[in-house]
Amino acid sequence: MHMVNELVLVGSEGRMGALIKNKLSVGGVNVLPLDRPFPEEELPDILGGADMLLLAVPVDGLDEVLGLMSPYFKPSLILADICSVKTLPVNKMQNFHHGPVMGTHPLFGPSPSEDDELKVALCPGHNLREEHVQALHDVFARGGMNTFMSSCREHDQAMACIQGLNFVTTISYFASLPQNIDLDTFATPSFRRRARAARKMLNEDSELFSSLAEDNPYTGQMIRRFKSFLNLSAAGEFELLTDKALWWWRNFSDRQGG
């Protein structure tokens, strides 16, 4: 059994990094935070004693961090990340580490509600044995999180719909609204709910969602798919589109309240 006795968390001062650090620490995981400015002279000792290195850094910062730290990785180190896309970061980690690599994605934000399900997708990279996978399951379980397995491709296709397409269609919708019409006076409750939901995304998280859409190799595919259905809408095929859309609730009864 591969035990994670010491976990080094890079980026523990970020919003998600801080949340993960707190939950794992409360669960009894020995978490060693590692943040900028990195103590380069101490890295050989810090990383040489680590069983797992968890990267809570943006995708565009991975090359720099991995280039600095990878010379001190021991072969048995489990290398993982928490980026919201998986194909690109897993490939980057595999380029820098010949040992076990796992992509992970906590499917919740940095301020989850008490009733939110804390799911974490685990997307295997190379050189993983069952004991490594079990060690990762155990680490997240100790932090109160539930894990499930997925391929990087399946994960990124799903996120291209749930995050990427949601962002793209939201910004396109609000950008298309004409400014010479007093829409606020005529706004209905359903429109105001949509506007409230979009406000945080556009005012606070637009840079994050833009990068997620760009880093996901399947975003373009999902946008083209959406465009084909939008063309049907432009042709007045509303009944056809409604029938197609209803599959979501018809086949999965537990989605009716979600």
C-alpha atoms as an extended CHARMM CRD file, in Angstrom:
* protein
*
       258  EXT
         1         1  MET       CA              0.0000000000        0.0000000000        0.0000000000  PROA      1               0.0000000000
         2         2  HSD       CA              1.3690000000        3.4070000000       -1.0110000000  PROA      2               0.0000000000
         3         3  MET       CA              0.7920000000        5.7860000000        1.8980000000  PROA      3               0.0000000000
         4         4  VAL       CA              0.8560000000        9.5620000000        1.5400000000  PROA      4               0.0000000000
         5         5  ASN       CA              2.6080000000       10.6140000000        4.7330000000  PROA      5               0.0000000000
         6         6  GLU       CA              3.6550000000       14.0290000000        3.4260000000  PROA      6               0.0000000000
         7         7  LEU       CA              1.8210000000       16.0420000000        0.7770000000  PROA      7               0.0000000000
         8         8  VAL       CA              3.3940000000       19.1860000000       -0.6490000000  PROA      8               0.0000000000
         9         9  LEU       CA              0.7830000000       21.6590000000       -1.9070000000  PROA      9               0.0000000000
        10        10  VAL       CA              2.0480000000       24.2750000000       -4.3580000000  PROA      10              0.0000000000
        11        11  GLY       CA             -0.2360000000       27.3180000000       -4.4200000000  PROA      11              0.0000000000
        12        12  SER       CA             -1.7760000000       26.9640000000       -0.9740000000  PROA      12              0.0000000000
        13        13  GLU       CA             -2.4000000000       30.7170000000       -0.7680000000  PROA      13              0.0000000000
        14        14  GLY       CA             -4.7180000000       30.7590000000       -3.7780000000  PROA      14              0.0000000000
        15        15  ARG       CA             -8.4790000000       30.4710000000       -3.2880000000  PROA      15              0.0000000000
        16        16  MET       CA             -8.7720000000       26.8060000000       -4.2690000000  PROA      16              0.0000000000
        17        17  GLY       CA             -5.3830000000       25.9300000000       -2.8260000000  PROA      17              0.0000000000
        18        18  ALA       CA             -6.3750000000       27.3720000000        0.5410000000  PROA      18              0.0000000000
        19        19  LEU       CA             -9.6380000000       25.4270000000        0.5450000000  PROA      19              0.0000000000
        20        20  ILE       CA             -7.9250000000       22.1340000000       -0.3310000000  PROA      20              0.0000000000
        21        21  LYS       CA             -5.2180000000       22.7410000000        2.2680000000  PROA      21              0.0000000000
        22        22  ASN       CA             -7.7880000000       23.3860000000        4.9870000000  PROA      22              0.0000000000
        23        23  LYS       CA             -9.9290000000       20.3570000000        4.1820000000  PROA      23              0.0000000000
        24        24  LEU       CA             -6.9880000000       17.9620000000        3.9270000000  PROA      24              0.0000000000
        25        25  SER       CA             -5.3800000000       19.3140000000        7.0910000000  PROA      25              0.0000000000
        26        26  VAL       CA             -8.6280000000       18.9550000000        9.0380000000  PROA      26              0.0000000000
        27        27  GLY       CA             -8.7720000000       15.3670000000        7.7670000000  PROA      27              0.0000000000
        28        28  GLY       CA             -5.3640000000       14.6290000000        9.2200000000  PROA      28              0.0000000000
        29        29  VAL       CA             -3.2710000000       14.8240000000        6.0400000000  PROA      29              0.0000000000
        30        30  ASN       CA              0.2150000000       16.2070000000        6.6500000000  PROA      30              0.0000000000
        31        31  VAL       CA              0.1570000000       19.1440000000        4.2040000000  PROA      31              0.0000000000
        32        32  LEU       CA              3.3110000000       21.1790000000        3.6040000000  PROA      32              0.0000000000
        33        33  PRO       CA              2.4560000000       24.4690000000        1.8220000000  PROA      33              0.0000000000
        34        34  LEU       CA              4.8200000000       25.7540000000       -0.8370000000  PROA      34              0.0000000000
        35        35  ASP       CA              4.2110000000       29.2230000000       -2.2490000000  PROA      35              0.0000000000
        36        36  ARG       CA              6.0130000000       32.0310000000       -4.0250000000  PROA      36              0.0000000000
        37        37  PRO       CA              8.6870000000       33.1320000000       -3.5410000000  PROA      37              0.0000000000
        38        38  PHE       CA              9.8500000000       29.5080000000       -3.6160000000  PROA      38              0.0000000000
        39        39  PRO       CA             12.7670000000       28.7050000000       -1.2740000000  PROA      39              0.0000000000
        40        40  GLU       CA             14.9420000000       27.2260000000       -4.0200000000  PROA      40              0.0000000000
        41        41  GLU       CA             17.7370000000       26.1910000000       -1.6790000000  PROA      41              0.0000000000
        42        42  GLU       CA             15.2530000000       24.1350000000        0.3650000000  PROA      42              0.0000000000
        43        43  LEU       CA             13.5180000000       22.4300000000       -2.5520000000  PROA      43              0.0000000000
        44        44  PRO       CA             15.7580000000       19.3260000000       -2.5820000000  PROA      44              0.0000000000
        45        45  ASP       CA             14.8420000000       18.5140000000        1.0310000000  PROA      45              0.0000000000
        46        46  ILE       CA             11.1780000000       19.5070000000        0.7120000000  PROA      46              0.0000000000
        47        47  LEU       CA             10.5120000000       17.5760000000       -2.4810000000  PROA      47              0.0000000000
        48        48  GLY       CA             12.8330000000       14.7100000000       -1.6560000000  PROA      48              0.0000000000
        49        49  GLY       CA             10.7080000000       13.8610000000        1.3650000000  PROA      49              0.0000000000
        50        50  ALA       CA              7.3180000000       14.2680000000       -0.3250000000  PROA      50              0.0000000000
        51        51  ASP       CA              5.0720000000       11.3350000000       -1.1870000000  PROA      51              0.0000000000
        52        52  MET       CA              2.7240000000       13.5060000000       -3.2360000000  PROA      52              0.0000000000
        53        53  LEU       CA              3.0150000000       16.9130000000       -4.9190000000  PROA      53              0.0000000000
        54        54  LEU       CA             -0.3080000000       18.6310000000       -5.6000000000  PROA      54              0.0000000000
        55        55  LEU       CA             -0.1740000000       21.6230000000       -7.9440000000  PROA      55              0.0000000000
        56        56  ALA       CA             -2.8050000000       24.3100000000       -7.3230000000  PROA      56              0.0000000000
        57        57  VAL       CA             -1.4500000000       26.6790000000       -9.9660000000  PROA      57              0.0000000000
        58        58  PRO       CA             -2.8660000000       27.9180000000      -13.3030000000  PROA      58              0.0000000000
        59        59  VAL       CA             -2.1720000000       25.9020000000      -16.4360000000  PROA      59              0.0000000000
        60        60  ASP       CA              0.0200000000       28.6510000000      -17.8590000000  PROA      60              0.0000000000
        61        61  GLY       CA              2.2330000000       28.5090000000      -14.7620000000  PROA      61              0.0000000000
        62        62  LEU       CA              2.8470000000       24.7560000000      -14.8030000000  PROA      62              0.0000000000
        63        63  ASP       CA              5.9050000000       24.7390000000      -17.0560000000  PROA      63              0.0000000000
        64        64  GLU       CA              7.7570000000       27.2160000000      -14.8690000000  PROA      64              0.0000000000
        65        65  VAL       CA              6.9010000000       25.4150000000      -11.6090000000  PROA      65              0.0000000000
        66        66  LEU       CA              7.6330000000       21.9650000000      -12.9850000000  PROA      66              0.0000000000
        67        67  GLY       CA             10.8760000000       23.1140000000      -14.5610000000  PROA      67              0.0000000000
        68        68  LEU       CA             12.0410000000       24.4610000000      -11.2110000000  PROA      68              0.0000000000
        69        69  MET       CA             10.9560000000       21.5080000000       -9.0790000000  PROA      69              0.0000000000
        70        70  SER       CA             11.1800000000       18.3970000000      -11.2580000000  PROA      70              0.0000000000
        71        71  PRO       CA             14.9540000000       17.8950000000      -10.8070000000  PROA      71              0.0000000000
        72        72  TYR       CA             14.2030000000       16.9990000000       -7.1760000000  PROA      72              0.0000000000
        73        73  PHE       CA             11.3360000000       14.5470000000       -7.7840000000  PROA      73              0.0000000000
        74        74  LYS       CA             11.9200000000       11.0210000000       -6.5270000000  PROA      74              0.0000000000
        75        75  PRO       CA             10.6430000000        8.2610000000       -8.8560000000  PROA      75              0.0000000000
        76        76  SER       CA              7.8750000000        7.2050000000       -6.4620000000  PROA      76              0.0000000000
        77        77  LEU       CA              6.4430000000       10.7440000000       -6.0710000000  PROA      77              0.0000000000
        78        78  ILE       CA              2.7710000000       11.0170000000       -7.0330000000  PROA      78              0.0000000000
        79        79  LEU       CA              2.4420000000       14.1820000000       -9.1250000000  PROA      79              0.0000000000
        80        80  ALA       CA             -1.0300000000       15.6890000000       -9.4250000000  PROA      80              0.0000000000
        81        81  ASP       CA             -2.7760000000       18.9800000000      -10.1870000000  PROA      81              0.0000000000
        82        82  ILE       CA             -6.2050000000       20.5410000000       -9.5950000000  PROA      82              0.0000000000
        83        83  CYS       CA             -6.6310000000       22.4520000000      -12.8810000000  PROA      83              0.0000000000
        84        84  SER       CA            -10.1240000000       22.6680000000      -14.3760000000  PROA      84              0.0000000000
        85        85  VAL       CA             -8.9290000000       21.1440000000      -17.6510000000  PROA      85              0.0000000000
        86        86  LYS       CA             -7.0210000000       17.9050000000      -17.7690000000  PROA      86              0.0000000000
        87        87  THR       CA             -5.5300000000       16.9840000000      -21.1610000000  PROA      87              0.0000000000
        88        88  LEU       CA             -3.0540000000       19.8720000000      -21.2560000000  PROA      88              0.0000000000
        89        89  PRO       CA             -1.8300000000       19.7910000000      -17.6150000000  PROA      89              0.0000000000
        90        90  VAL       CA             -1.5280000000       15.9910000000      -17.5560000000  PROA      90              0.0000000000
        91        91  ASN       CA              0.6140000000       16.1260000000      -20.7020000000  PROA      91              0.0000000000
        92        92  LYS       CA              2.7750000000       18.8130000000      -19.1040000000  PROA      92              0.0000000000
        93        93  MET       CA              3.2580000000       16.7930000000      -15.9090000000  PROA      93              0.0000000000
        94        94  GLN       CA              4.1610000000       13.6950000000      -17.9070000000  PROA      94              0.0000000000
        95        95  ASN       CA              6.8270000000       15.6820000000      -19.7300000000  PROA      95              0.0000000000
        96        96  PHE       CA              8.5340000000       16.5320000000      -16.4390000000  PROA      96              0.0000000000
        97        97  HSD       CA              7.9790000000       13.3860000000      -14.3490000000  PROA      97              0.0000000000
        98        98  HSD       CA              8.5030000000        9.7360000000      -15.2520000000  PROA      98              0.0000000000
        99        99  GLY       CA              6.7800000000        8.5260000000      -12.0820000000  PROA      99              0.0000000000
       100       100  PRO       CA              3.0250000000        8.3130000000      -11.3530000000  PROA      100             0.0000000000
       101       101  VAL       CA              0.9470000000       11.2320000000      -12.6880000000  PROA      101             0.0000000000
       102       102  MET       CA             -2.7120000000       11.9620000000      -11.9420000000  PROA      102             0.0000000000
       103       103  GLY       CA             -4.8640000000       14.8500000000      -13.0420000000  PROA      103             0.0000000000
       104       104  THR       CA             -7.5440000000       15.8480000000      -10.5460000000  PROA      104             0.0000000000
       105       105  HSD       CA            -10.3620000000       18.3890000000      -10.7010000000  PROA      105             0.0000000000
       106       106  PRO       CA            -12.4140000000       19.3720000000       -7.6510000000  PROA      106             0.0000000000
       107       107  LEU       CA            -15.8600000000       20.0050000000       -9.1330000000  PROA      107             0.0000000000
       108       108  PHE       CA            -16.7360000000       22.8490000000       -6.7710000000  PROA      108             0.0000000000
       109       109  GLY       CA            -15.6130000000       26.4000000000       -6.1810000000  PROA      109             0.0000000000
       110       110  PRO       CA            -13.4850000000       27.8920000000       -3.4180000000  PROA      110             0.0000000000
       111       111  SER       CA            -16.5460000000       28.7050000000       -1.2850000000  PROA      111             0.0000000000
       112       112  PRO       CA            -18.8300000000       25.6470000000       -1.4670000000  PROA      112             0.0000000000
       113       113  SER       CA            -22.1400000000       25.6070000000        0.3830000000  PROA      113             0.0000000000
       114       114  GLU       CA            -22.6770000000       23.1320000000        3.1860000000  PROA      114             0.0000000000
       115       115  ASP       CA            -25.0100000000       21.0500000000        1.0270000000  PROA      115             0.0000000000
       116       116  ASP       CA            -22.7390000000       21.0010000000       -2.0370000000  PROA      116             0.0000000000
       117       117  GLU       CA            -21.4540000000       17.5770000000       -3.0450000000  PROA      117             0.0000000000
       118       118  LEU       CA            -17.6610000000       17.7590000000       -3.0040000000  PROA      118             0.0000000000
       119       119  LYS       CA            -16.8330000000       15.6220000000       -6.0430000000  PROA      119             0.0000000000
       120       120  VAL       CA            -13.3160000000       15.2650000000       -7.4260000000  PROA      120             0.0000000000
       121       121  ALA       CA            -12.6000000000       13.8210000000      -10.8670000000  PROA      121             0.0000000000
       122       122  LEU       CA             -9.4520000000       11.6850000000      -11.0870000000  PROA      122             0.0000000000
       123       123  CYS       CA             -7.9530000000       11.4730000000      -14.5720000000  PROA      123             0.0000000000
       124       124  PRO       CA             -5.0220000000        9.0460000000      -14.8250000000  PROA      124             0.0000000000
       125       125  GLY       CA             -1.7540000000        9.9570000000      -16.4520000000  PROA      125             0.0000000000
       126       126  HSD       CA              1.1250000000        7.5550000000      -16.9550000000  PROA      126             0.0000000000
       127       127  ASN       CA              2.8400000000        5.0380000000      -14.6580000000  PROA      127             0.0000000000
       128       128  LEU       CA              0.0180000000        4.7800000000      -12.1460000000  PROA      128             0.0000000000
       129       129  ARG       CA             -0.4640000000        1.5680000000      -10.2290000000  PROA      129             0.0000000000
       130       130  GLU       CA             -3.5640000000        0.6510000000       -8.2760000000  PROA      130             0.0000000000
       131       131  GLU       CA             -1.8390000000        1.5620000000       -5.0240000000  PROA      131             0.0000000000
       132       132  HSD       CA             -1.2360000000        5.1050000000       -6.3030000000  PROA      132             0.0000000000
       133       133  VAL       CA             -4.8670000000        5.4960000000       -7.3220000000  PROA      133             0.0000000000
       134       134  GLN       CA             -6.0240000000        4.2250000000       -3.9490000000  PROA      134             0.0000000000
       135       135  ALA       CA             -3.6800000000        6.6300000000       -2.1840000000  PROA      135             0.0000000000
       136       136  LEU       CA             -5.2590000000        9.5400000000       -4.0600000000  PROA      136             0.0000000000
       137       137  HSD       CA             -8.7650000000        8.3010000000       -3.2490000000  PROA      137             0.0000000000
       138       138  ASP       CA             -7.7920000000        8.1160000000        0.4190000000  PROA      138             0.0000000000
       139       139  VAL       CA             -6.2290000000       11.5890000000        0.5240000000  PROA      139             0.0000000000
       140       140  PHE       CA             -9.3360000000       13.2840000000       -0.8590000000  PROA      140             0.0000000000
       141       141  ALA       CA            -11.6500000000       11.1070000000        1.2450000000  PROA      141             0.0000000000
       142       142  ARG       CA             -9.8610000000       12.2940000000        4.3780000000  PROA      142             0.0000000000
       143       143  GLY       CA            -10.6610000000       15.8220000000        3.2430000000  PROA      143             0.0000000000
       144       144  GLY       CA            -14.3750000000       14.9890000000        2.9740000000  PROA      144             0.0000000000
       145       145  MET       CA            -14.3620000000       14.6980000000       -0.8120000000  PROA      145             0.0000000000
       146       146  ASN       CA            -15.7220000000       11.9320000000       -3.0430000000  PROA      146             0.0000000000
       147       147  THR       CA            -13.6660000000       10.8460000000       -6.0450000000  PROA      147             0.0000000000
       148       148  PHE       CA            -14.5630000000        9.1780000000       -9.3210000000  PROA      148             0.0000000000
       149       149  MET       CA            -12.4360000000        8.0590000000      -12.2710000000  PROA      149             0.0000000000
       150       150  SER       CA            -12.5340000000        9.5910000000      -15.7300000000  PROA      150             0.0000000000
       151       151  SER       CA            -10.3050000000        9.8450000000      -18.7660000000  PROA      151             0.0000000000
       152       152  CYS       CA             -8.8280000000       13.2500000000      -19.5960000000  PROA      152             0.0000000000
       153       153  ARG       CA            -10.8300000000       13.2840000000      -22.8230000000  PROA      153             0.0000000000
       154       154  GLU       CA            -14.1600000000       12.5120000000      -21.1570000000  PROA      154             0.0000000000
       155       155  HSD       CA            -13.4730000000       15.1310000000      -18.4900000000  PROA      155             0.0000000000
       156       156  ASP       CA            -12.5480000000       17.8710000000      -20.9400000000  PROA      156             0.0000000000
       157       157  GLN       CA            -15.5050000000       17.1480000000      -23.2090000000  PROA      157             0.0000000000
       158       158  ALA       CA            -17.8260000000       17.4690000000      -20.2060000000  PROA      158             0.0000000000
       159       159  MET       CA            -16.1540000000       20.6650000000      -19.0070000000  PROA      159             0.0000000000
       160       160  ALA       CA            -16.3290000000       22.1310000000      -22.5230000000  PROA      160             0.0000000000
       161       161  CYS       CA            -20.1140000000       21.8860000000      -22.0990000000  PROA      161             0.0000000000
       162       162  ILE       CA            -20.4890000000       22.7300000000      -18.4140000000  PROA      162             0.0000000000
       163       163  GLN       CA            -17.9150000000       25.5190000000      -18.1740000000  PROA      163             0.0000000000
       164       164  GLY       CA            -16.7720000000       26.5120000000      -21.6560000000  PROA      164             0.0000000000
       165       165  LEU       CA            -20.0610000000       26.5350000000      -23.5700000000  PROA      165             0.0000000000
       166       166  ASN       CA            -21.9020000000       28.0520000000      -20.6040000000  PROA      166             0.0000000000
       167       167  PHE       CA            -19.4160000000       30.9390000000      -20.5480000000  PROA      167             0.0000000000
       168       168  VAL       CA            -19.3610000000       31.4430000000      -24.3140000000  PROA      168             0.0000000000
       169       169  THR       CA            -23.1310000000       31.4420000000      -24.6910000000  PROA      169             0.0000000000
       170       170  THR       CA            -23.5700000000       33.7330000000      -21.6780000000  PROA      170             0.0000000000
       171       171  ILE       CA            -21.1730000000       36.4030000000      -22.9200000000  PROA      171             0.0000000000
       172       172  SER       CA            -22.5760000000       36.1130000000      -26.4430000000  PROA      172             0.0000000000
       173       173  TYR       CA            -26.1390000000       36.5110000000      -25.1830000000  PROA      173             0.0000000000
       174       174  PHE       CA            -25.5050000000       39.6030000000      -23.0830000000  PROA      174             0.0000000000
       175       175  ALA       CA            -23.1860000000       41.1320000000      -25.6890000000  PROA      175             0.0000000000
       176       176  SER       CA            -25.9550000000       40.7660000000      -28.2760000000  PROA      176             0.0000000000
       177       177  LEU       CA            -28.5680000000       42.6690000000      -26.2500000000  PROA      177             0.0000000000
       178       178  PRO       CA            -29.1900000000       46.0620000000      -27.8960000000  PROA      178             0.0000000000
       179       179  GLN       CA            -28.2820000000       49.0460000000      -25.7270000000  PROA      179             0.0000000000
       180       180  ASN       CA            -30.8750000000       51.3670000000      -27.2840000000  PROA      180             0.0000000000
       181       181  ILE       CA            -33.8190000000       49.4490000000      -25.7540000000  PROA      181             0.0000000000
       182       182  ASP       CA            -34.8540000000       49.9890000000      -22.1220000000  PROA      182             0.0000000000
       183       183  LEU       CA            -34.6710000000       46.3010000000      -21.2230000000  PROA      183             0.0000000000
       184       184  ASP       CA            -34.4760000000       46.9630000000      -17.4870000000  PROA      184             0.0000000000
       185       185  THR       CA            -37.9920000000       48.4230000000      -17.4000000000  PROA      185             0.0000000000
       186       186  PHE       CA            -39.3830000000       45.3540000000      -19.1520000000  PROA      186             0.0000000000
       187       187  ALA       CA            -37.2860000000       42.7520000000      -17.3390000000  PROA      187             0.0000000000
       188       188  THR       CA            -39.1620000000       39.6880000000      -16.1190000000  PROA      188             0.0000000000
       189       189  PRO       CA            -38.2280000000       37.6680000000      -12.9990000000  PROA      189             0.0000000000
       190       190  SER       CA            -36.7100000000       34.9030000000      -15.1710000000  PROA      190             0.0000000000
       191       191  PHE       CA            -34.5450000000       37.4410000000      -17.0340000000  PROA      191             0.0000000000
       192       192  ARG       CA            -33.3490000000       38.9760000000      -13.7730000000  PROA      192             0.0000000000
       193       193  ARG       CA            -32.4140000000       35.5190000000      -12.4530000000  PROA      193             0.0000000000
       194       194  ARG       CA            -30.3700000000       34.9100000000      -15.5730000000  PROA      194             0.0000000000
       195       195  ALA       CA            -28.7100000000       38.3140000000      -15.2810000000  PROA      195             0.0000000000
       196       196  ARG       CA            -27.8270000000       37.7270000000      -11.6230000000  PROA      196             0.0000000000
       197       197  ALA       CA            -26.2930000000       34.3660000000      -12.4460000000  PROA      197             0.0000000000
       198       198  ALA       CA            -24.2100000000       35.9130000000      -15.2150000000  PROA      198             0.0000000000
       199       199  ARG       CA            -23.0950000000       38.9780000000      -13.2640000000  PROA      199             0.0000000000
       200       200  LYS       CA            -20.4590000000       37.2270000000      -11.1530000000  PROA      200             0.0000000000
       201       201  MET       CA            -19.1710000000       35.2350000000      -14.1060000000  PROA      201             0.0000000000
       202       202  LEU       CA            -18.6660000000       38.3550000000      -16.2200000000  PROA      202             0.0000000000
       203       203  ASN       CA            -17.5070000000       40.8060000000      -13.5330000000  PROA      203             0.0000000000
       204       204  GLU       CA            -15.3510000000       38.5890000000      -11.3320000000  PROA      204             0.0000000000
       205       205  ASP       CA            -14.4810000000       35.3760000000      -13.1790000000  PROA      205             0.0000000000
       206       206  SER       CA            -14.3830000000       36.2660000000      -16.8760000000  PROA      206             0.0000000000
       207       207  GLU       CA            -10.5920000000       35.9300000000      -17.0770000000  PROA      207             0.0000000000
       208       208  LEU       CA            -10.7500000000       32.5180000000      -15.4090000000  PROA      208             0.0000000000
       209       209  PHE       CA            -13.4990000000       31.2210000000      -17.6880000000  PROA      209             0.0000000000
       210       210  SER       CA            -11.7840000000       32.6670000000      -20.7650000000  PROA      210             0.0000000000
       211       211  SER       CA             -8.6170000000       30.7400000000      -19.9670000000  PROA      211             0.0000000000
       212       212  LEU       CA            -10.5930000000       27.5590000000      -19.2600000000  PROA      212             0.0000000000
       213       213  ALA       CA            -12.3010000000       27.8290000000      -22.6400000000  PROA      213             0.0000000000
       214       214  GLU       CA             -8.9960000000       28.4530000000      -24.4120000000  PROA      214             0.0000000000
       215       215  ASP       CA             -7.1160000000       25.6530000000      -22.6190000000  PROA      215             0.0000000000
       216       216  ASN       CA             -9.8060000000       23.0430000000      -23.2810000000  PROA      216             0.0000000000
       217       217  PRO       CA             -9.1970000000       21.2680000000      -26.6100000000  PROA      217             0.0000000000
       218       218  TYR       CA            -12.9090000000       20.5130000000      -27.0150000000  PROA      218             0.0000000000
       219       219  THR       CA            -14.3550000000       24.0210000000      -26.5740000000  PROA      219             0.0000000000
       220       220  GLY       CA            -14.2860000000       24.7980000000      -30.3050000000  PROA      220             0.0000000000
       221       221  GLN       CA            -16.0430000000       21.5330000000      -31.0970000000  PROA      221             0.0000000000
       222       222  MET       CA            -18.8490000000       22.3010000000      -28.6440000000  PROA      222             0.0000000000
       223       223  ILE       CA            -19.2270000000       25.8710000000      -29.9460000000  PROA      223             0.0000000000
       224       224  ARG       CA            -19.6020000000       24.5890000000      -33.5130000000  PROA      224             0.0000000000
       225       225  ARG       CA            -22.1690000000       22.0770000000      -32.3050000000  PROA      225             0.0000000000
       226       226  PHE       CA            -24.0870000000       24.8280000000      -30.5210000000  PROA      226             0.0000000000
       227       227  LYS       CA            -23.9310000000       27.0080000000      -33.6250000000  PROA      227             0.0000000000
       228       228  SER       CA            -25.6100000000       24.2820000000      -35.6720000000  PROA      228             0.0000000000
       229       229  PHE       CA            -28.5180000000       24.2200000000      -33.2250000000  PROA      229             0.0000000000
       230       230  LEU       CA            -28.6610000000       28.0280000000      -33.1890000000  PROA      230             0.0000000000
       231       231  ASN       CA            -29.0840000000       27.8760000000      -36.9590000000  PROA      231             0.0000000000
       232       232  LEU       CA            -32.1240000000       25.6630000000      -36.4230000000  PROA      232             0.0000000000
       233       233  SER       CA            -33.4760000000       28.3050000000      -34.0670000000  PROA      233             0.0000000000
       234       234  ALA       CA            -32.9410000000       30.9960000000      -36.6910000000  PROA      234             0.0000000000
       235       235  ALA       CA            -34.9620000000       28.8350000000      -39.0890000000  PROA      235             0.0000000000
       236       236  GLY       CA            -37.8490000000       28.7400000000      -36.5980000000  PROA      236             0.0000000000
       237       237  GLU       CA            -37.4640000000       25.0680000000      -35.6550000000  PROA      237             0.0000000000
       238       238  PHE       CA            -38.4840000000       25.6780000000      -32.0380000000  PROA      238             0.0000000000
       239       239  GLU       CA            -40.6260000000       22.5590000000      -31.6340000000  PROA      239             0.0000000000
       240       240  LEU       CA            -37.8010000000       20.3640000000      -32.9220000000  PROA      240             0.0000000000
       241       241  LEU       CA            -35.2840000000       22.0150000000      -30.5940000000  PROA      241             0.0000000000
       242       242  THR       CA            -37.6270000000       21.7390000000      -27.6110000000  PROA      242             0.0000000000
       243       243  ASP       CA            -38.0850000000       18.0340000000      -28.2510000000  PROA      243             0.0000000000
       244       244  LYS       CA            -34.3350000000       17.5320000000      -28.5340000000  PROA      244             0.0000000000
       245       245  ALA       CA            -33.6380000000       19.5390000000      -25.3720000000  PROA      245             0.0000000000
       246       246  LEU       CA            -36.0850000000       17.5280000000      -23.2780000000  PROA      246             0.0000000000
       247       247  TRP       CA            -33.8180000000       14.4500000000      -23.3630000000  PROA      247             0.0000000000
       248       248  TRP       CA            -32.0340000000       15.9480000000      -20.3710000000  PROA      248             0.0000000000
       249       249  TRP       CA            -35.0500000000       15.5250000000      -18.0980000000  PROA      249             0.0000000000
       250       250  ARG       CA            -36.7210000000       12.6170000000      -19.8560000000  PROA      250             0.0000000000
       251       251  ASN       CA            -33.8580000000       10.1870000000      -19.3200000000  PROA      251             0.0000000000
       252       252  PHE       CA            -32.6090000000       11.3350000000      -15.9210000000  PROA      252             0.0000000000
       253       253  SER       CA            -35.4130000000       11.8250000000      -13.4200000000  PROA      253             0.0000000000
       254       254  ASP       CA            -33.0630000000       13.0640000000      -10.6960000000  PROA      254             0.0000000000
       255       255  ARG       CA            -32.2610000000       16.1670000000      -12.7810000000  PROA      255             0.0000000000
       256       256  GLN       CA            -35.8130000000       17.4980000000      -12.5100000000  PROA      256             0.0000000000
       257       257  GLY       CA            -35.0090000000       19.5120000000       -9.4360000000  PROA      257             0.0000000000
       258       258  GLY       CA            -31.4740000000       20.5480000000      -10.4610000000  PROA      258             0.0000000000
